[in-house]
CSV table of C-alpha atoms in Angstrom, one decimal:
chain,number,residue,atom,x,y,z
A,1,MET,CA,44.1,-136.1,-32.0
A,2,THR,CA,42.5,-137.0,-35.3
A,3,GLU,CA,45.3,-138.0,-37.7
A,4,PRO,CA,45.1,-136.1,-41.0
A,5,VAL,CA,44.6,-138.1,-44.1
A,6,MET,CA,47.6,-137.4,-46.4
A,7,SER,CA,47.3,-137.1,-50.1
A,8,THR,CA,49.8,-136.5,-52.8
A,9,GLY,CA,50.9,-132.9,-52.7
A,10,THR,CA,50.2,-132.4,-49.0
A,11,LEU,CA,52.5,-129.8,-47.3
A,12,VAL,CA,53.2,-130.2,-43.6
A,13,PHE,CA,54.5,-127.1,-42.0
A,14,VAL,CA,56.2,-127.4,-38.6
A,15,ALA,CA,56.7,-124.5,-36.2
A,16,HIS,CA,58.2,-124.6,-32.7
A,17,THR,CA,55.8,-122.0,-31.3
A,18,GLY,CA,52.1,-121.1,-31.4
A,19,GLN,CA,53.0,-117.3,-31.1
A,20,VAL,CA,53.1,-115.1,-34.2
A,21,SER,CA,56.2,-113.1,-35.1
A,22,GLY,CA,57.9,-112.5,-38.5
A,23,ALA,CA,58.7,-116.1,-39.2
A,24,GLU,CA,55.2,-117.2,-38.6
A,25,LYS,CA,53.8,-114.4,-40.8
A,26,VAL,CA,55.9,-115.6,-43.7
A,27,MET,CA,54.6,-119.2,-43.1
A,28,LEU,CA,51.0,-117.9,-43.1
A,29,ASP,CA,51.7,-116.2,-46.4
A,30,LEU,CA,53.2,-119.3,-47.9
A,31,ILE,CA,50.2,-121.3,-46.8
A,32,ASP,CA,47.9,-118.9,-48.7
A,33,VAL,CA,50.0,-119.4,-51.8
A,34,ALA,CA,49.9,-123.2,-51.4
A,35,LEU,CA,46.1,-123.2,-51.0
A,36,GLU,CA,45.8,-121.0,-54.1
A,37,ARG,CA,47.7,-123.7,-56.0
A,38,GLY,CA,45.4,-126.4,-54.8
A,39,ARG,CA,47.8,-127.9,-52.2
A,40,ARG,CA,46.5,-129.6,-49.1
A,41,VAL,CA,48.1,-128.1,-45.9
A,42,VAL,CA,48.6,-129.3,-42.4
A,43,VAL,CA,50.3,-127.2,-39.7
A,44,VAL,CA,52.0,-128.9,-36.8
A,45,CYS,CA,52.7,-126.4,-34.0
A,46,PRO,CA,51.8,-125.7,-30.3
A,47,ASP,CA,48.5,-124.1,-29.3
A,48,GLY,CA,48.4,-120.3,-29.3
A,49,PRO,CA,47.5,-117.4,-31.6
A,50,LEU,CA,49.1,-119.0,-34.7
A,51,PRO,CA,46.5,-121.9,-35.0
A,52,ASP,CA,43.7,-119.3,-34.7
A,53,ARG,CA,45.1,-117.5,-37.8
A,54,LEU,CA,45.2,-120.5,-40.0
A,55,PRO,CA,42.9,-120.3,-43.1
A,56,ASP,CA,39.8,-122.5,-43.4
A,57,GLY,CA,40.6,-125.9,-44.6
A,58,VAL,CA,44.1,-126.1,-42.9
A,59,GLN,CA,44.2,-128.7,-40.2
A,60,HIS,CA,46.2,-127.9,-37.0
A,61,VAL,CA,48.0,-130.7,-35.2
A,62,PRO,CA,49.1,-129.6,-31.7
A,63,ILE,CA,52.6,-130.4,-30.3
A,64,PRO,CA,54.4,-129.2,-27.2
A,65,PRO,CA,56.2,-125.8,-27.3
A,66,LEU,CA,59.7,-126.4,-28.6
A,67,GLY,CA,62.0,-123.8,-27.0
A,68,LEU,CA,63.3,-122.3,-23.8
A,69,SER,CA,61.4,-119.5,-22.2
A,70,GLY,CA,64.0,-117.2,-20.6
A,71,GLU,CA,64.8,-119.6,-17.7
A,72,ARG,CA,68.1,-119.1,-15.8
A,73,GLY,CA,70.3,-121.3,-13.7
A,74,LEU,CA,68.8,-124.6,-12.5
A,75,ARG,CA,65.5,-123.7,-14.1
A,76,ARG,CA,67.3,-123.5,-17.5
A,77,LEU,CA,68.8,-126.9,-17.0
A,78,ALA,CA,65.3,-128.3,-16.2
A,79,GLY,CA,63.9,-126.5,-19.2
A,80,ALA,CA,66.6,-128.0,-21.4
A,81,SER,CA,65.7,-131.5,-20.1
A,82,ARG,CA,62.0,-130.8,-20.8
A,83,LEU,CA,62.9,-129.6,-24.3
A,84,LEU,CA,64.6,-132.9,-25.1
A,85,VAL,CA,61.5,-134.8,-24.1
A,86,ASP,CA,59.2,-132.5,-26.0
A,87,TRP,CA,61.4,-132.9,-29.2
A,88,VAL,CA,60.8,-136.6,-29.0
A,89,ARG,CA,57.1,-136.3,-28.3
A,90,ALA,CA,56.7,-133.8,-31.2
A,91,GLY,CA,58.8,-136.0,-33.5
A,92,ARG,CA,56.6,-139.0,-32.9
A,93,ILE,CA,53.5,-137.0,-33.7
A,94,LEU,CA,55.2,-135.7,-36.8
A,95,ARG,CA,56.2,-139.2,-37.9
A,96,ARG,CA,52.6,-140.4,-37.9
A,97,ILE,CA,51.6,-137.5,-40.1
A,98,THR,CA,54.5,-137.5,-42.6
A,99,ARG,CA,55.0,-141.2,-43.2
A,100,HIS,CA,53.0,-141.2,-46.5
A,101,ASN,CA,52.7,-138.7,-49.4
A,102,ALA,CA,53.7,-135.5,-47.6
A,103,THR,CA,56.3,-132.8,-48.0
A,104,THR,CA,57.7,-131.6,-44.7
A,105,ILE,CA,58.6,-127.9,-44.3
A,106,VAL,CA,60.2,-126.9,-41.0
A,107,ASN,CA,59.7,-123.2,-40.3
A,108,SER,CA,61.9,-122.7,-37.3
A,109,LEU,CA,65.3,-123.8,-35.9
A,110,PHE,CA,64.0,-125.3,-32.7
A,111,ALA,CA,61.6,-127.5,-34.6
A,112,LEU,CA,64.4,-129.2,-36.5
A,113,PRO,CA,65.2,-131.9,-33.9
A,114,ALA,CA,61.5,-133.0,-34.0
A,115,ALA,CA,62.0,-133.6,-37.8
A,116,ARG,CA,65.2,-135.6,-37.0
A,117,VAL,CA,63.1,-137.8,-34.7
A,118,ALA,CA,60.3,-138.1,-37.3
A,119,SER,CA,62.7,-138.9,-40.2
A,120,PRO,CA,60.1,-138.1,-42.9
A,121,PRO,CA,60.4,-139.8,-46.3
A,122,GLY,CA,62.5,-137.6,-48.5
A,123,ARG,CA,63.7,-135.6,-45.4
A,124,ALA,CA,62.5,-132.0,-44.7
A,125,SER,CA,63.0,-128.6,-46.2
A,126,TRP,CA,64.0,-125.9,-43.6
A,127,LEU,CA,62.9,-122.3,-44.1
A,128,VAL,CA,65.7,-120.5,-42.3
A,129,HIS,CA,64.7,-117.4,-40.4
A,130,ASP,CA,67.8,-117.3,-38.1
A,131,THR,CA,71.3,-116.2,-38.9
A,132,LEU,CA,73.4,-118.5,-36.9
A,133,SER,CA,75.3,-116.6,-34.3
A,134,SER,CA,75.6,-118.9,-31.3
A,135,GLY,CA,77.1,-122.3,-30.4
A,136,ARG,CA,73.6,-123.4,-29.2
A,137,GLN,CA,72.1,-122.7,-32.6
A,138,ARG,CA,74.9,-124.6,-34.5
A,139,ALA,CA,74.5,-127.5,-32.1
A,140,VAL,CA,70.8,-127.8,-33.0
A,141,VAL,CA,71.6,-127.7,-36.7
A,142,ARG,CA,74.3,-130.4,-36.4
A,143,LEU,CA,72.0,-132.6,-34.4
A,144,SER,CA,69.3,-132.2,-37.1
A,145,ALA,CA,71.4,-132.2,-40.2
A,146,PRO,CA,70.5,-135.8,-41.3
A,147,ALA,CA,66.9,-134.8,-41.6
A,148,ILE,CA,67.5,-131.7,-43.7
A,149,ARG,CA,67.0,-132.1,-47.4
A,150,ARG,CA,67.5,-128.5,-48.3
A,151,ALA,CA,67.9,-125.2,-46.3
A,152,VAL,CA,66.1,-122.3,-47.9
A,153,ALA,CA,67.6,-119.1,-46.4
A,154,VAL,CA,65.9,-115.7,-46.6
A,155,SER,CA,69.1,-113.8,-47.1
A,156,GLU,CA,72.7,-114.3,-48.3
A,157,ALA,CA,74.0,-113.6,-44.8
A,158,THR,CA,71.7,-116.3,-43.4
A,159,ALA,CA,72.9,-118.8,-46.1
A,160,ALA,CA,76.6,-118.3,-45.5
A,161,PRO,CA,77.1,-120.2,-42.2
A,162,LEU,CA,74.8,-123.0,-43.4
A,163,THR,CA,76.9,-123.5,-46.6
A,164,ALA,CA,80.0,-123.5,-44.4
A,165,MET,CA,78.5,-126.3,-42.4
A,166,GLY,CA,78.0,-128.4,-45.5
A,167,LEU,CA,74.2,-128.1,-45.8
A,168,PRO,CA,72.6,-127.9,-49.3
A,169,THR,CA,71.4,-124.3,-49.2
A,170,VAL,CA,69.6,-121.9,-51.5
A,171,VAL,CA,68.4,-118.3,-51.0
A,172,ALA,CA,64.8,-117.2,-51.4
A,173,HIS,CA,64.3,-113.6,-50.2
A,174,ASN,CA,61.5,-112.3,-48.0
A,175,GLY,CA,59.0,-109.9,-49.5
A,176,VAL,CA,56.2,-107.6,-48.5
A,177,ARG,CA,53.1,-106.2,-50.1
A,178,TRP,CA,53.8,-104.0,-53.2
A,179,PRO,CA,52.9,-101.5,-54.5
A,180,VAL,CA,51.9,-99.4,-51.4
A,181,PRO,CA,51.6,-95.7,-51.1
A,182,ALA,CA,54.6,-93.6,-50.1
A,183,LEU,CA,54.1,-91.9,-46.7
A,184,SER,CA,55.2,-88.4,-46.0
A,185,THR,CA,58.9,-87.8,-45.0
A,186,GLU,CA,58.1,-84.5,-43.3
A,187,VAL,CA,59.1,-84.6,-39.6
A,188,HIS,CA,56.5,-84.3,-37.0
A,189,ASP,CA,56.6,-81.9,-34.0
A,190,PRO,CA,57.8,-83.5,-31.8
A,191,PRO,CA,59.7,-86.1,-33.9
A,192,VAL,CA,58.8,-89.7,-33.3
A,193,VAL,CA,61.2,-92.7,-33.6
A,194,GLY,CA,59.6,-96.2,-33.9
A,195,ILE,CA,60.5,-99.8,-33.7
A,196,LEU,CA,58.3,-102.7,-34.8
A,197,ALA,CA,59.6,-105.8,-33.0
A,198,LEU,CA,58.7,-108.3,-30.3
A,199,LEU,CA,59.9,-107.0,-26.9
A,200,THR,CA,62.6,-109.6,-26.5
A,201,PRO,CA,66.2,-108.9,-25.4
A,202,TRP,CA,68.0,-109.5,-28.7
A,203,LYS,CA,65.8,-107.0,-30.6
A,204,GLY,CA,67.8,-104.1,-29.0
A,205,HIS,CA,65.0,-102.0,-27.4
A,206,ALA,CA,67.3,-101.3,-24.5
A,207,VAL,CA,69.9,-99.9,-26.8
A,208,LEU,CA,67.3,-97.7,-28.5
A,209,LEU,CA,66.1,-96.4,-25.1
A,210,GLU,CA,69.7,-95.3,-24.3
A,211,ALA,CA,70.0,-93.6,-27.7
A,212,VAL,CA,66.8,-91.6,-27.4
A,213,ALA,CA,67.6,-90.7,-23.8
A,214,SER,CA,70.4,-88.6,-25.2
A,215,LEU,CA,68.0,-86.8,-27.7
A,216,PRO,CA,65.7,-84.4,-25.7
A,217,GLY,CA,62.5,-83.6,-27.5
A,218,VAL,CA,62.4,-86.9,-29.5
A,219,GLU,CA,59.6,-89.3,-28.7
A,220,LEU,CA,59.8,-93.1,-29.0
A,221,GLU,CA,57.2,-95.8,-29.7
A,222,PHE,CA,57.5,-99.6,-29.3
A,223,ALA,CA,55.1,-101.6,-31.5
A,224,GLY,CA,54.9,-105.3,-30.8
A,225,GLY,CA,53.9,-107.8,-28.2
A,226,SER,CA,56.1,-110.1,-26.2
A,227,PHE,CA,56.5,-113.8,-25.2
A,228,PRO,CA,55.6,-114.9,-21.7
A,229,GLY,CA,59.2,-115.8,-20.9
A,230,ASP,CA,60.3,-112.2,-21.5
A,231,ALA,CA,58.2,-110.7,-18.8
A,232,ASP,CA,61.2,-109.6,-16.7
A,233,HIS,CA,62.8,-107.9,-19.8
A,234,VAL,CA,59.5,-106.1,-20.6
A,235,ALA,CA,59.3,-104.9,-17.0
A,236,PHE,CA,62.9,-103.6,-17.3
A,237,LEU,CA,62.0,-101.7,-20.5
A,238,HIS,CA,59.0,-100.0,-18.7
A,239,GLU,CA,61.2,-99.1,-15.7
A,240,ARG,CA,63.9,-97.6,-17.9
A,241,ALA,CA,61.4,-95.7,-19.9
A,242,GLY,CA,60.0,-94.1,-16.7
A,243,ARG,CA,63.3,-92.6,-15.6
A,244,PRO,CA,63.6,-88.8,-15.7
A,245,ASP,CA,65.6,-88.7,-18.9
A,246,LEU,CA,62.9,-90.5,-20.8
A,247,ALA,CA,59.7,-90.0,-18.7
A,248,GLY,CA,56.7,-89.1,-20.8
A,249,ARG,CA,58.5,-89.7,-24.1
A,250,VAL,CA,58.1,-93.5,-24.6
A,251,ARG,CA,54.9,-95.3,-25.5
A,252,PHE,CA,54.3,-99.1,-25.6
A,253,LEU,CA,51.7,-99.7,-28.3
A,254,GLY,CA,51.5,-103.5,-28.2
A,255,HIS,CA,50.2,-105.1,-31.3
A,256,THR,CA,49.1,-102.4,-33.7
A,257,ASP,CA,48.4,-101.7,-37.4
A,258,THR,CA,51.7,-101.3,-39.2
A,259,GLU,CA,50.6,-98.6,-41.6
A,260,ASP,CA,49.0,-96.6,-38.8
A,261,ALA,CA,52.3,-96.7,-36.8
A,262,LEU,CA,54.5,-95.8,-39.8
A,263,GLU,CA,52.3,-92.8,-40.5
A,264,ARG,CA,53.2,-91.4,-37.0
A,265,TRP,CA,56.9,-92.3,-37.2
A,266,ASP,CA,59.7,-90.1,-38.7
A,267,VAL,CA,62.5,-92.7,-38.4
A,268,VAL,CA,62.1,-96.5,-38.1
A,269,VAL,CA,64.8,-98.4,-36.3
A,270,SER,CA,65.9,-102.0,-36.3
A,271,ALA,CA,68.2,-102.2,-33.3
A,272,SER,CA,68.8,-106.0,-33.1
A,273,VAL,CA,72.0,-106.9,-31.2
A,274,THR,CA,72.4,-110.2,-33.0
A,275,PRO,CA,72.0,-110.7,-36.7
A,276,GLU,CA,68.5,-110.7,-38.2
A,277,ALA,CA,67.9,-113.0,-41.1
A,278,GLY,CA,65.4,-110.9,-43.2
A,279,PRO,CA,63.4,-108.6,-41.0
A,280,LEU,CA,59.9,-107.9,-42.4
A,281,SER,CA,59.7,-104.7,-40.3
A,282,VAL,CA,62.6,-103.2,-42.2
A,283,LEU,CA,61.1,-104.2,-45.6
A,284,GLU,CA,57.7,-102.8,-44.6
A,285,ALA,CA,59.1,-99.5,-43.6
A,286,MET,CA,61.2,-99.3,-46.8
A,287,ALA,CA,58.1,-100.1,-48.9
A,288,TYR,CA,56.1,-97.2,-47.3
A,289,GLY,CA,59.0,-94.8,-47.8
A,290,LYS,CA,60.0,-94.3,-44.2
A,291,PRO,CA,63.7,-93.7,-43.4
A,292,VAL,CA,65.2,-96.8,-41.8
A,293,ILE,CA,68.3,-97.1,-39.5
A,294,GLY,CA,69.4,-100.7,-38.8
A,295,THR,CA,72.3,-102.5,-37.2
A,296,ASP,CA,75.0,-103.5,-39.6
A,297,HIS,CA,74.8,-107.3,-39.7
A,298,GLY,CA,72.6,-110.1,-41.2
A,299,GLY,CA,69.9,-109.4,-43.7
A,300,THR,CA,69.5,-105.9,-42.4
A,301,THR,CA,72.8,-105.0,-44.0
A,302,GLU,CA,71.7,-106.4,-47.4
A,303,PHE,CA,68.4,-104.5,-47.3
A,304,LEU,CA,69.8,-101.1,-46.4
A,305,ARG,CA,73.3,-100.9,-48.0
A,306,GLY,CA,73.9,-98.7,-51.0
A,307,GLY,CA,71.9,-95.8,-49.7
A,308,ALA,CA,68.6,-97.4,-48.9
A,309,GLY,CA,69.1,-96.8,-45.2
A,310,ILE,CA,71.7,-96.0,-42.6
A,311,LEU,CA,73.7,-98.8,-40.9
A,312,VAL,CA,75.2,-98.5,-37.4
A,313,PRO,CA,77.2,-100.9,-35.3
A,314,PRO,CA,75.2,-103.3,-33.0
A,315,SER,CA,74.7,-102.3,-29.3
A,316,ASP,CA,76.2,-98.8,-30.0
A,317,ALA,CA,73.7,-96.3,-28.5
A,318,PRO,CA,75.8,-93.1,-29.3
A,319,ALA,CA,76.2,-94.2,-32.9
A,320,LEU,CA,72.4,-94.9,-33.1
A,321,ALA,CA,71.6,-91.5,-31.5
A,322,ALA,CA,73.9,-89.7,-34.1
A,323,ALA,CA,72.2,-91.5,-37.0
A,324,ILE,CA,68.7,-90.6,-35.7
A,325,THR,CA,69.8,-86.9,-35.4
A,326,ARG,CA,71.3,-87.0,-38.9
A,327,VAL,CA,68.1,-88.4,-40.5
A,328,LEU,CA,65.8,-86.0,-38.6
A,329,ASP,CA,67.9,-83.0,-39.6
A,330,ASP,CA,68.4,-83.7,-43.3
A,331,ALA,CA,65.3,-83.6,-45.5
A,332,ASP,CA,67.3,-84.3,-48.7
A,333,LEU,CA,68.8,-87.4,-47.1
A,334,ARG,CA,65.4,-88.7,-46.1
A,335,ARG,CA,64.1,-88.3,-49.6
A,336,ALA,CA,67.1,-90.0,-51.2
A,337,MET,CA,67.0,-92.9,-48.7
A,338,THR,CA,63.3,-93.6,-49.2
A,339,ALA,CA,63.5,-93.4,-53.0
A,340,GLN,CA,66.3,-95.9,-53.1
A,341,ALA,CA,64.5,-98.1,-50.5
A,342,ARG,CA,61.2,-98.2,-52.5
A,343,ASP,CA,63.0,-99.0,-55.7
A,344,ARG,CA,64.7,-101.9,-53.9
A,345,ILE,CA,61.4,-103.3,-52.7
A,346,GLY,CA,59.8,-103.0,-56.1
A,347,THR,CA,62.7,-104.9,-57.8
A,348,LYS,CA,63.6,-107.5,-55.2
A,349,HIS,CA,61.1,-107.8,-52.4
A,350,ASP,CA,57.6,-107.8,-53.9
A,351,LYS,CA,56.0,-110.8,-52.1
A,352,SER,CA,53.7,-111.6,-55.0
A,353,VAL,CA,57.0,-112.7,-56.7
A,354,THR,CA,59.1,-113.8,-53.7
A,355,LEU,CA,56.5,-116.1,-52.1
A,356,PRO,CA,55.8,-118.4,-55.1
A,357,LEU,CA,59.6,-118.7,-55.6
A,358,MET,CA,60.1,-119.5,-51.9
A,359,LEU,CA,57.4,-122.1,-51.9
A,360,HIS,CA,58.9,-123.7,-55.1
A,361,GLU,CA,62.3,-124.0,-53.4
A,362,LEU,CA,60.7,-125.5,-50.3
A,363,SER,CA,58.5,-128.0,-52.0
A,364,SER,CA,60.2,-129.0,-55.3
């Protein structure tokens, strides 16, 4: 590895994965803003699609993957032991990079312990994409807290548990491209429900399958890839989609263009069973004027409350089915929801405004 030459104003972004999901998309946008402002950028992350998407002039420093991959039983214990070793290895690499003239920005929860090992001068800023909902997450934060200078949360719901733990925390909201054209709210024949999310268990695809199974004539599309560790879950989703009550009505699109997918969809669902921090998929659908149904927790609640969408309890397939039916059957409701949603994007979630503010909070 060629060690980067640090200069005053260098930003070192740290991620636990080389895959690309919502958190990594935000990081890539922040890197673009930093480069526009003349900052030097180094990205410390595992190999994978993420390094391939880095802009010219950004140096990638590889580290081991810092997370568990769906292991169970004894394999999970072995994975946890490996993770401890990899945190130390990654921390030592990060220490060499950040010891002089660099600002460290940690982009993911499971990269925090590596920052604790590195102990960068001035400590690290943490861009928080996870609303803490498990003891494991809180344990990682407690372990890493001495290395955290400031937590920058993407929603108020995400900030609340961090403040309760005594971390210095500010909120800097996620944003999406704005303005964008409003897509039609006329319902297709047959109607199509869509979800834009990685095929991982906590995103709630299984709940959505059960909801649509009770709605004959409604079709369903899953847009998004998956992590290698979720192969068993993806196989289950395909098997469930092939049963008689859903056969022929479910399509797995993989990675696809967001606007193309939204044009085909009549309702967009965020079905996460644990709280999202600030889901970009919800904001993107709102921006394009598509009706959104989301689970009532985390940043999704903040985005959709007040008439900008419909909120349902997590893991409640009958409630989700009822909400889908309500939206499909009521043209006036669709128009009112989407008008409110687009207004909210324009006033609070335009990324040309939110990204510079977020970068300021992380690097100031």
